[in-house]
Short mmCIF file of C-alpha atoms in Angstrom, two decimals:
data_model
loop_
_atom_site.label_atom_id
_atom_site.label_comp_id
_atom_site.label_asym_id
_atom_site.label_seq_id
_atom_site.Cartn_x
_atom_site.Cartn_y
_atom_site.Cartn_z
CA MET A 1241 1.20 14.06 3.32
CA ARG A 1242 -1.25 12.91 0.68
CA LEU A 1243 -3.09 9.60 0.91
CA GLY A 1244 -3.36 6.90 -1.73
CA LEU A 1245 -5.25 3.62 -1.84
CA ALA A 1246 -3.14 0.59 -2.77
CA LEU A 1247 -5.17 -2.33 -4.12
CA GLY A 1248 -2.30 -4.63 -5.09
CA TYR A 1249 -2.85 -7.47 -7.54
CA TRP A 1250 -5.55 -10.12 -7.71
CA GLY A 1251 -5.38 -13.44 -5.96
CA ARG A 1252 -7.54 -16.20 -7.35
CA GLY A 1253 -9.77 -13.69 -9.13
CA PRO A 1254 -10.93 -10.07 -9.15
CA SER A 1255 -12.14 -8.57 -5.90
CA PRO A 1256 -15.65 -7.09 -5.98
CA ASP A 1257 -14.48 -4.54 -3.41
CA HIS A 1258 -11.86 -2.76 -5.51
CA VAL A 1259 -14.10 -0.37 -7.43
CA PRO A 1260 -16.26 0.54 -4.39
CA LEU A 1261 -13.10 1.13 -2.33
CA ALA A 1262 -11.62 3.34 -5.07
CA GLN A 1263 -14.86 5.31 -5.27
CA GLU A 1264 -14.93 5.72 -1.48
CA ALA A 1265 -11.29 6.82 -1.49
CA GLU A 1266 -12.11 9.43 -4.12
CA ARG A 1267 -15.10 10.64 -2.09
CA LEU A 1268 -12.89 10.94 1.01
CA GLY A 1269 -10.34 13.06 -0.82
CA TYR A 1270 -7.62 10.47 -1.39
CA ASP A 1271 -5.17 11.66 -4.01
CA SER A 1272 -4.48 8.38 -5.79
CA VAL A 1273 -5.32 4.70 -6.26
CA TRP A 1274 -2.71 2.09 -7.22
CA THR A 1275 -2.74 -1.40 -8.73
CA ALA A 1276 0.03 -3.98 -9.05
CA GLU A 1277 1.06 -7.15 -10.88
CA SER A 1278 3.16 -10.23 -10.13
CA TRP A 1279 2.40 -13.37 -12.16
CA GLY A 1280 -1.36 -13.25 -12.62
CA SER A 1281 -3.52 -10.18 -13.17
CA ASP A 1282 -1.87 -7.35 -15.07
CA VAL A 1283 -1.49 -3.82 -13.72
CA PHE A 1284 -3.15 -1.71 -16.43
CA THR A 1285 -6.49 -3.42 -17.08
CA PRO A 1286 -7.87 -3.12 -13.52
CA LEU A 1287 -6.63 0.48 -13.40
CA THR A 1288 -8.51 1.24 -16.62
CA TRP A 1289 -11.67 -0.26 -15.15
CA ILE A 1290 -11.26 1.89 -12.04
CA ALA A 1291 -10.64 4.95 -14.21
CA ALA A 1292 -13.98 4.39 -15.91
CA HIS A 1293 -15.76 4.36 -12.53
CA THR A 1294 -14.05 7.42 -11.01
CA SER A 1295 -13.49 10.99 -12.15
CA ARG A 1296 -10.76 12.73 -10.16
CA ILE A 1297 -8.49 10.34 -8.28
CA LYS A 1298 -5.03 9.77 -9.78
CA LEU A 1299 -4.20 6.33 -11.17
CA GLY A 1300 -0.88 4.71 -10.32
CA THR A 1301 0.93 1.48 -11.14
CA ALA A 1302 2.88 0.12 -8.19
CA VAL A 1303 4.42 -1.45 -10.00
CA ALA A 1304 4.33 -2.26 -13.70
CA GLN A 1305 7.03 -4.90 -14.16
CA MET A 1306 9.65 -3.95 -16.72
CA ALA A 1307 10.18 -7.54 -17.84
CA ALA A 1308 6.50 -7.82 -18.75
CA ARG A 1309 6.70 -5.34 -21.61
CA SER A 1310 9.16 -3.54 -23.80
CA PRO A 1311 9.55 0.08 -22.69
CA VAL A 1312 7.68 1.41 -25.72
CA THR A 1313 4.77 -0.92 -24.93
CA THR A 1314 4.66 0.34 -21.35
CA ALA A 1315 4.72 3.93 -22.61
CA MET A 1316 1.86 3.10 -25.01
CA HIS A 1317 -0.23 1.73 -22.13
CA ALA A 1318 0.49 4.80 -20.01
CA LEU A 1319 -0.22 7.41 -22.66
CA THR A 1320 -3.41 5.63 -23.76
CA LEU A 1321 -4.82 5.46 -20.23
CA ASP A 1322 -3.67 9.01 -19.56
CA HIS A 1323 -5.81 10.22 -22.48
CA LEU A 1324 -8.82 8.12 -21.47
CA SER A 1325 -8.65 9.27 -17.84
CA GLY A 1326 -8.04 12.95 -18.50
CA GLY A 1327 -4.42 13.03 -17.38
CA ARG A 1328 -4.53 11.03 -14.16
CA VAL A 1329 -1.79 8.40 -14.68
CA MET A 1330 1.36 7.97 -12.60
CA LEU A 1331 3.65 5.30 -14.01
CA GLY A 1332 5.40 3.24 -11.36
CA LEU A 1333 7.97 0.77 -12.68
CA GLY A 1334 9.87 -2.08 -11.06
CA LEU A 1335 12.51 -4.57 -12.20
CA SER A 1336 11.43 -7.49 -9.96
CA GLY A 1337 13.95 -10.28 -9.35
CA PRO A 1338 15.53 -13.22 -11.19
CA GLN A 1339 12.95 -15.74 -10.01
CA VAL A 1340 10.05 -13.81 -11.57
CA VAL A 1341 11.86 -12.34 -14.56
CA GLU A 1342 13.32 -15.65 -15.71
CA GLY A 1343 10.73 -18.02 -14.28
CA TRP A 1344 7.55 -16.21 -15.33
CA TYR A 1345 8.46 -13.76 -18.06
CA GLY A 1346 11.02 -16.05 -19.65
CA ARG A 1347 13.64 -13.37 -20.00
CA PRO A 1348 17.17 -13.10 -18.65
CA PHE A 1349 17.55 -11.03 -15.52
CA PRO A 1350 19.88 -8.17 -16.50
CA ALA A 1351 23.49 -8.51 -15.44
CA SER A 1352 23.46 -4.79 -14.68
CA PRO A 1353 20.05 -3.93 -13.21
CA LEU A 1354 20.89 -0.25 -12.83
CA THR A 1355 21.82 0.11 -16.50
CA ALA A 1356 18.74 -1.83 -17.62
CA THR A 1357 16.48 0.40 -15.51
CA ARG A 1358 18.14 3.58 -16.74
CA GLU A 1359 17.75 2.58 -20.39
CA TYR A 1360 14.13 1.53 -19.84
CA VAL A 1361 13.23 4.88 -18.30
CA ASP A 1362 15.05 6.70 -21.10
CA VAL A 1363 12.95 4.96 -23.76
CA VAL A 1364 9.70 5.64 -21.88
CA ARG A 1365 10.64 9.32 -21.55
CA GLN A 1366 11.44 9.57 -25.25
CA VAL A 1367 8.06 8.12 -26.22
CA LEU A 1368 6.18 10.45 -23.89
CA ARG A 1369 8.06 13.59 -24.90
CA ARG A 1370 7.67 12.79 -28.60
CA GLU A 1371 10.40 15.25 -29.55
CA ALA A 1372 11.99 12.90 -32.08
CA PRO A 1373 11.90 9.25 -33.16
CA VAL A 1374 12.93 6.92 -30.35
CA ALA A 1375 16.65 6.29 -30.67
CA VAL A 1376 18.62 4.23 -28.14
CA ASP A 1377 21.75 2.17 -28.62
CA GLY A 1378 21.94 0.61 -25.19
CA ARG A 1379 23.24 -2.53 -23.61
CA PHE A 1380 19.74 -3.91 -22.98
CA HIS A 1381 17.48 -1.80 -25.19
CA SER A 1382 18.07 -0.91 -28.81
CA HIS A 1383 15.79 1.24 -30.96
CA PRO A 1384 15.85 0.41 -33.81
CA TYR A 1385 16.84 -3.14 -32.95
CA ARG A 1386 20.41 -3.92 -34.03
CA GLY A 1387 20.94 -7.43 -32.66
CA PRO A 1388 22.70 -10.20 -34.59
CA ASP A 1389 19.36 -11.51 -35.87
CA ALA A 1390 18.10 -8.09 -37.03
CA THR A 1391 16.96 -7.67 -40.64
CA GLY A 1392 18.47 -4.21 -40.79
CA LEU A 1393 15.13 -2.82 -41.93
CA GLY A 1394 14.10 -1.28 -38.60
CA LYS A 1395 13.25 2.39 -38.65
CA ALA A 1396 13.31 4.84 -35.76
CA LEU A 1397 9.73 5.95 -35.06
CA LYS A 1398 7.87 8.30 -32.78
CA SER A 1399 4.40 7.74 -31.44
CA ILE A 1400 1.50 8.31 -33.83
CA THR A 1401 -0.55 9.39 -30.84
CA HIS A 1402 0.43 12.65 -29.23
CA PRO A 1403 0.77 12.01 -25.48
CA LEU A 1404 -1.52 14.12 -23.36
CA ARG A 1405 1.30 14.92 -20.93
CA PRO A 1406 4.94 14.69 -22.02
CA ASP A 1407 5.90 15.00 -18.35
CA LEU A 1408 3.71 12.12 -17.12
CA PRO A 1409 5.29 11.16 -13.75
CA VAL A 1410 7.56 8.12 -13.74
CA LEU A 1411 8.27 6.49 -10.37
CA LEU A 1412 10.53 3.56 -9.57
CA GLY A 1413 10.30 0.77 -7.04
CA ALA A 1414 13.83 0.46 -5.65
CA GLU A 1415 15.25 -1.35 -2.63
CA GLY A 1416 19.06 -1.42 -2.78
CA PRO A 1417 20.95 1.78 -1.87
CA LYS A 1418 22.50 2.15 -5.35
CA ASN A 1419 19.12 1.63 -7.00
CA VAL A 1420 17.56 4.20 -4.69
CA GLU A 1421 20.38 6.64 -5.43
CA GLN A 1422 19.78 6.27 -9.17
CA THR A 1423 16.02 6.62 -8.68
CA LEU A 1424 16.52 9.99 -7.01
CA ARG A 1425 18.39 11.13 -10.15
CA ILE A 1426 16.31 9.78 -13.03
CA ALA A 1427 12.72 9.42 -11.75
CA ASP A 1428 9.95 11.70 -10.57
CA GLY A 1429 9.29 9.60 -7.50
CA TRP A 1430 10.21 6.55 -5.47
CA LEU A 1431 8.03 3.66 -4.31
CA PRO A 1432 9.78 2.23 -1.22
CA LEU A 1433 8.99 -1.19 0.14
CA TYR A 1434 8.78 -1.85 3.91
CA TRP A 1435 9.18 1.80 4.83
CA SER A 1436 9.97 2.39 8.48
CA PRO A 1437 9.92 6.01 9.65
CA ASP A 1438 12.56 5.04 12.21
CA ARG A 1439 15.02 3.47 9.74
CA PRO A 1440 15.31 5.62 6.59
CA GLU A 1441 19.06 4.89 6.56
CA ALA A 1442 18.29 1.32 5.45
CA TYR A 1443 17.78 2.70 1.95
CA GLY A 1444 20.91 4.84 1.87
CA THR A 1445 21.10 8.61 1.88
CA LEU A 1446 17.89 10.48 1.08
CA GLU A 1447 19.28 13.98 1.41
CA GLY A 1448 18.77 16.65 -1.20
CA LEU A 1449 15.42 15.48 -2.57
CA ARG A 1450 14.41 17.92 -5.27
CA GLU A 1451 11.18 19.85 -5.03
CA GLY A 1452 8.18 17.87 -6.21
CA PHE A 1453 9.89 14.49 -5.91
CA LEU A 1454 7.44 11.87 -4.64
CA VAL A 1455 8.26 9.41 -1.87
CA ALA A 1456 5.31 7.03 -1.79
CA PRO A 1457 5.66 3.91 0.39
CA MET A 1458 2.92 1.32 0.84
CA ALA A 1459 1.75 0.37 4.29
CA GLN A 1460 -0.94 -1.98 5.49
CA VAL A 1461 -3.47 0.01 7.50
CA ARG A 1462 -6.09 -1.64 9.69
CA VAL A 1463 -8.30 -0.13 12.37
CA CYS A 1464 -8.87 -2.83 15.00
CA ASP A 1465 -8.85 -3.39 18.74
CA ASP A 1466 -6.43 -6.33 18.80
CA VAL A 1467 -3.01 -5.24 17.52
CA ALA A 1468 -1.57 -8.77 17.39
CA GLU A 1469 -4.52 -10.00 15.34
CA GLY A 1470 -4.34 -6.95 13.09
CA LEU A 1471 -0.66 -7.62 12.38
CA LEU A 1472 -1.30 -11.15 11.08
CA PRO A 1473 -2.04 -10.01 7.49
CA VAL A 1474 1.16 -7.94 7.58
CA LYS A 1475 3.14 -10.96 8.78
CA THR A 1476 1.52 -13.16 6.14
CA MET A 1477 2.60 -10.74 3.41
CA LEU A 1478 6.11 -10.52 4.82
CA GLY A 1479 6.39 -14.30 5.13
CA PHE A 1480 5.51 -14.70 1.45
CA TYR A 1481 7.74 -11.93 0.12
CA ILE A 1482 10.74 -12.61 2.32
CA GLY A 1483 10.37 -16.37 2.16
CA GLY A 1484 9.10 -17.04 -1.34
CA MET A 1485 9.41 -13.98 -3.55
CA GLY A 1486 12.95 -14.73 -4.63
CA HIS A 1487 15.60 -17.45 -4.68
CA SER A 1488 17.35 -18.55 -1.52
CA ALA A 1489 20.59 -17.14 -2.92
CA ARG A 1490 19.09 -13.87 -4.17
CA ASN A 1491 16.09 -12.33 -2.49
CA PHE A 1492 16.02 -8.52 -2.48
CA HIS A 1493 13.20 -8.42 0.10
CA ALA A 1494 15.11 -10.59 2.56
CA ASP A 1495 18.20 -8.45 2.01
CA LEU A 1496 16.21 -5.31 2.79
CA MET A 1497 14.83 -6.79 6.00
CA GLY A 1498 18.41 -7.64 6.96
CA ARG A 1499 19.54 -4.05 6.41
CA MET A 1500 16.68 -2.93 8.63
CA GLY A 1501 18.17 -4.82 11.55
CA TYR A 1502 16.49 -8.22 11.19
CA GLU A 1503 19.02 -10.24 9.22
CA GLU A 1504 18.90 -13.39 11.37
CA GLU A 1505 15.10 -13.35 11.40
CA ALA A 1506 14.94 -12.81 7.63
CA ARG A 1507 17.09 -15.88 6.94
CA ARG A 1508 15.00 -17.98 9.32
CA ILE A 1509 11.77 -16.91 7.59
CA GLN A 1510 13.32 -17.71 4.22
CA ARG A 1511 14.51 -21.13 5.34
CA LEU A 1512 11.16 -22.11 6.85
CA PHE A 1513 9.22 -20.97 3.79
CA LEU A 1514 11.47 -22.81 1.35
CA GLU A 1515 11.15 -25.97 3.46
CA GLY A 1516 7.40 -25.78 2.97
CA ARG A 1517 6.74 -24.72 6.57
CA ARG A 1518 4.80 -21.62 5.56
CA GLU A 1519 2.74 -21.16 8.70
CA GLU A 1520 5.91 -21.29 10.78
CA ALA A 1521 7.53 -18.78 8.44
CA VAL A 1522 4.68 -16.34 9.01
CA LEU A 1523 4.83 -16.79 12.77
CA ALA A 1524 8.61 -16.23 12.65
CA VAL A 1525 8.09 -12.67 11.40
CA PRO A 1526 8.77 -10.45 14.42
CA ASP A 1527 5.75 -8.46 15.56
CA ALA A 1528 8.07 -5.48 16.04
CA PHE A 1529 9.10 -5.49 12.38
CA ALA A 1530 5.55 -5.92 11.09
CA ASP A 1531 4.40 -3.13 13.38
CA GLU A 1532 6.99 -0.55 12.39
CA ILE A 1533 6.15 -0.78 8.67
CA SER A 1534 2.37 -0.68 9.11
CA LEU A 1535 -0.40 1.29 10.82
CA VAL A 1536 -2.43 -1.19 12.83
CA GLY A 1537 -4.56 -0.93 15.96
CA PRO A 1538 -7.15 1.33 17.56
CA ARG A 1539 -7.74 4.79 16.15
CA GLU A 1540 -5.66 6.50 18.85
CA ARG A 1541 -2.68 4.24 18.25
CA ILE A 1542 -2.77 4.84 14.49
CA ALA A 1543 -3.01 8.60 15.09
CA GLU A 1544 0.11 8.50 17.25
CA LYS A 1545 2.10 6.41 14.76
CA LEU A 1546 0.97 8.57 11.84
CA GLU A 1547 2.89 11.52 13.28
CA SER A 1548 6.21 9.80 12.67
CA TRP A 1549 5.26 9.17 9.03
CA ARG A 1550 4.55 12.87 8.54
CA LYS A 1551 7.91 14.00 9.96
CA GLY A 1552 10.05 12.24 7.36
CA PRO A 1553 10.38 12.55 3.58
CA VAL A 1554 7.14 10.70 2.77
CA THR A 1555 4.92 12.75 0.46
CA ASP A 1556 2.28 10.07 -0.20
CA LEU A 1557 1.17 7.22 2.05
CA LEU A 1558 -0.27 4.40 -0.06
CA ALA A 1559 -2.60 2.51 2.22
CA LEU A 1560 -3.34 -1.17 1.77
CA ALA A 1561 -6.65 -0.80 3.58
CA PRO A 1562 -9.16 -3.64 3.73
CA ASP A 1563 -12.37 -1.72 4.30
CA ALA A 1564 -14.16 1.60 3.96
CA ARG A 1565 -14.03 2.26 7.72
CA THR A 1566 -10.24 2.12 7.75
CA LEU A 1567 -10.10 4.46 4.75
CA ARG A 1568 -12.39 6.92 6.50
CA VAL A 1569 -10.49 6.88 9.79
CA LEU A 1570 -7.16 7.41 8.03
CA ALA A 1571 -8.59 10.32 6.06
CA GLU A 1572 -9.91 11.91 9.25
CA LEU A 1573 -6.58 11.49 11.03
CA ASN A 1574 -4.63 12.97 8.13
CA THR A 1575 -6.57 16.23 7.97
#
């Protein structure tokens, strides 16, 4: 099982720790470093900055939001950074949900998310392979554009720049069983959310994974003496995502928690958060749930839990680690 460093997205501003942590991860032999985006900092610019300050570690987006860019624009970002970094990019994509897509990006959430994702990946693949001009006549993506307001002058084009790697890995963030099933067919890897080694069935069947397919979940990792205290950041994250990262009528994160055996608790967290009782929402997150999707506690406890992560389909553990000590301990335990 390879290790990756997950840095997430910025809060109020850039963290001065991100580049030093990425450099330390590279020194310790971590395979990859990953950035993210929601509705603030973008995913590619920080990754480019990290690329300029490292030399070997792979560079992943977990995830680049599809609604933020047309698929050709995303492919342009990926192939540009891949050239500049010497072929280190892994492109993780995610659809997000209606609240973010319509509220922040000002675009309609697709009526058929699976079709929209499939078409998006198809366009990205066409750009990267550069075998012919990009040509798609899809429900959500059309190249050239053929909508009712088209001029009719659009021309199918292929990238002026020759991609460094036509097979640049494309991974998908997927939560629902049908989305996961499609991901296993059309992507090079999967970025699960809230992975529990004890509940892989929550995502549907994972049998028959082809050779080389990446399964790369994120997990908060924290070396500490007090497990309850160490779980608080995990519970804070869960309270925000399950309570506020989605509408009360449609929240994919809350749905996933429900499929993992905590449906009643998920709805309570959601209700408290939407009522403005955020501290109560965080405290309502069961310690048991936060614990099973993270690696928190003394070194010996993390070592014991890490064994269950190695036994399953996980190929890459992407650690949301707050400090260099935690990175070092995890690297030592994974040897």
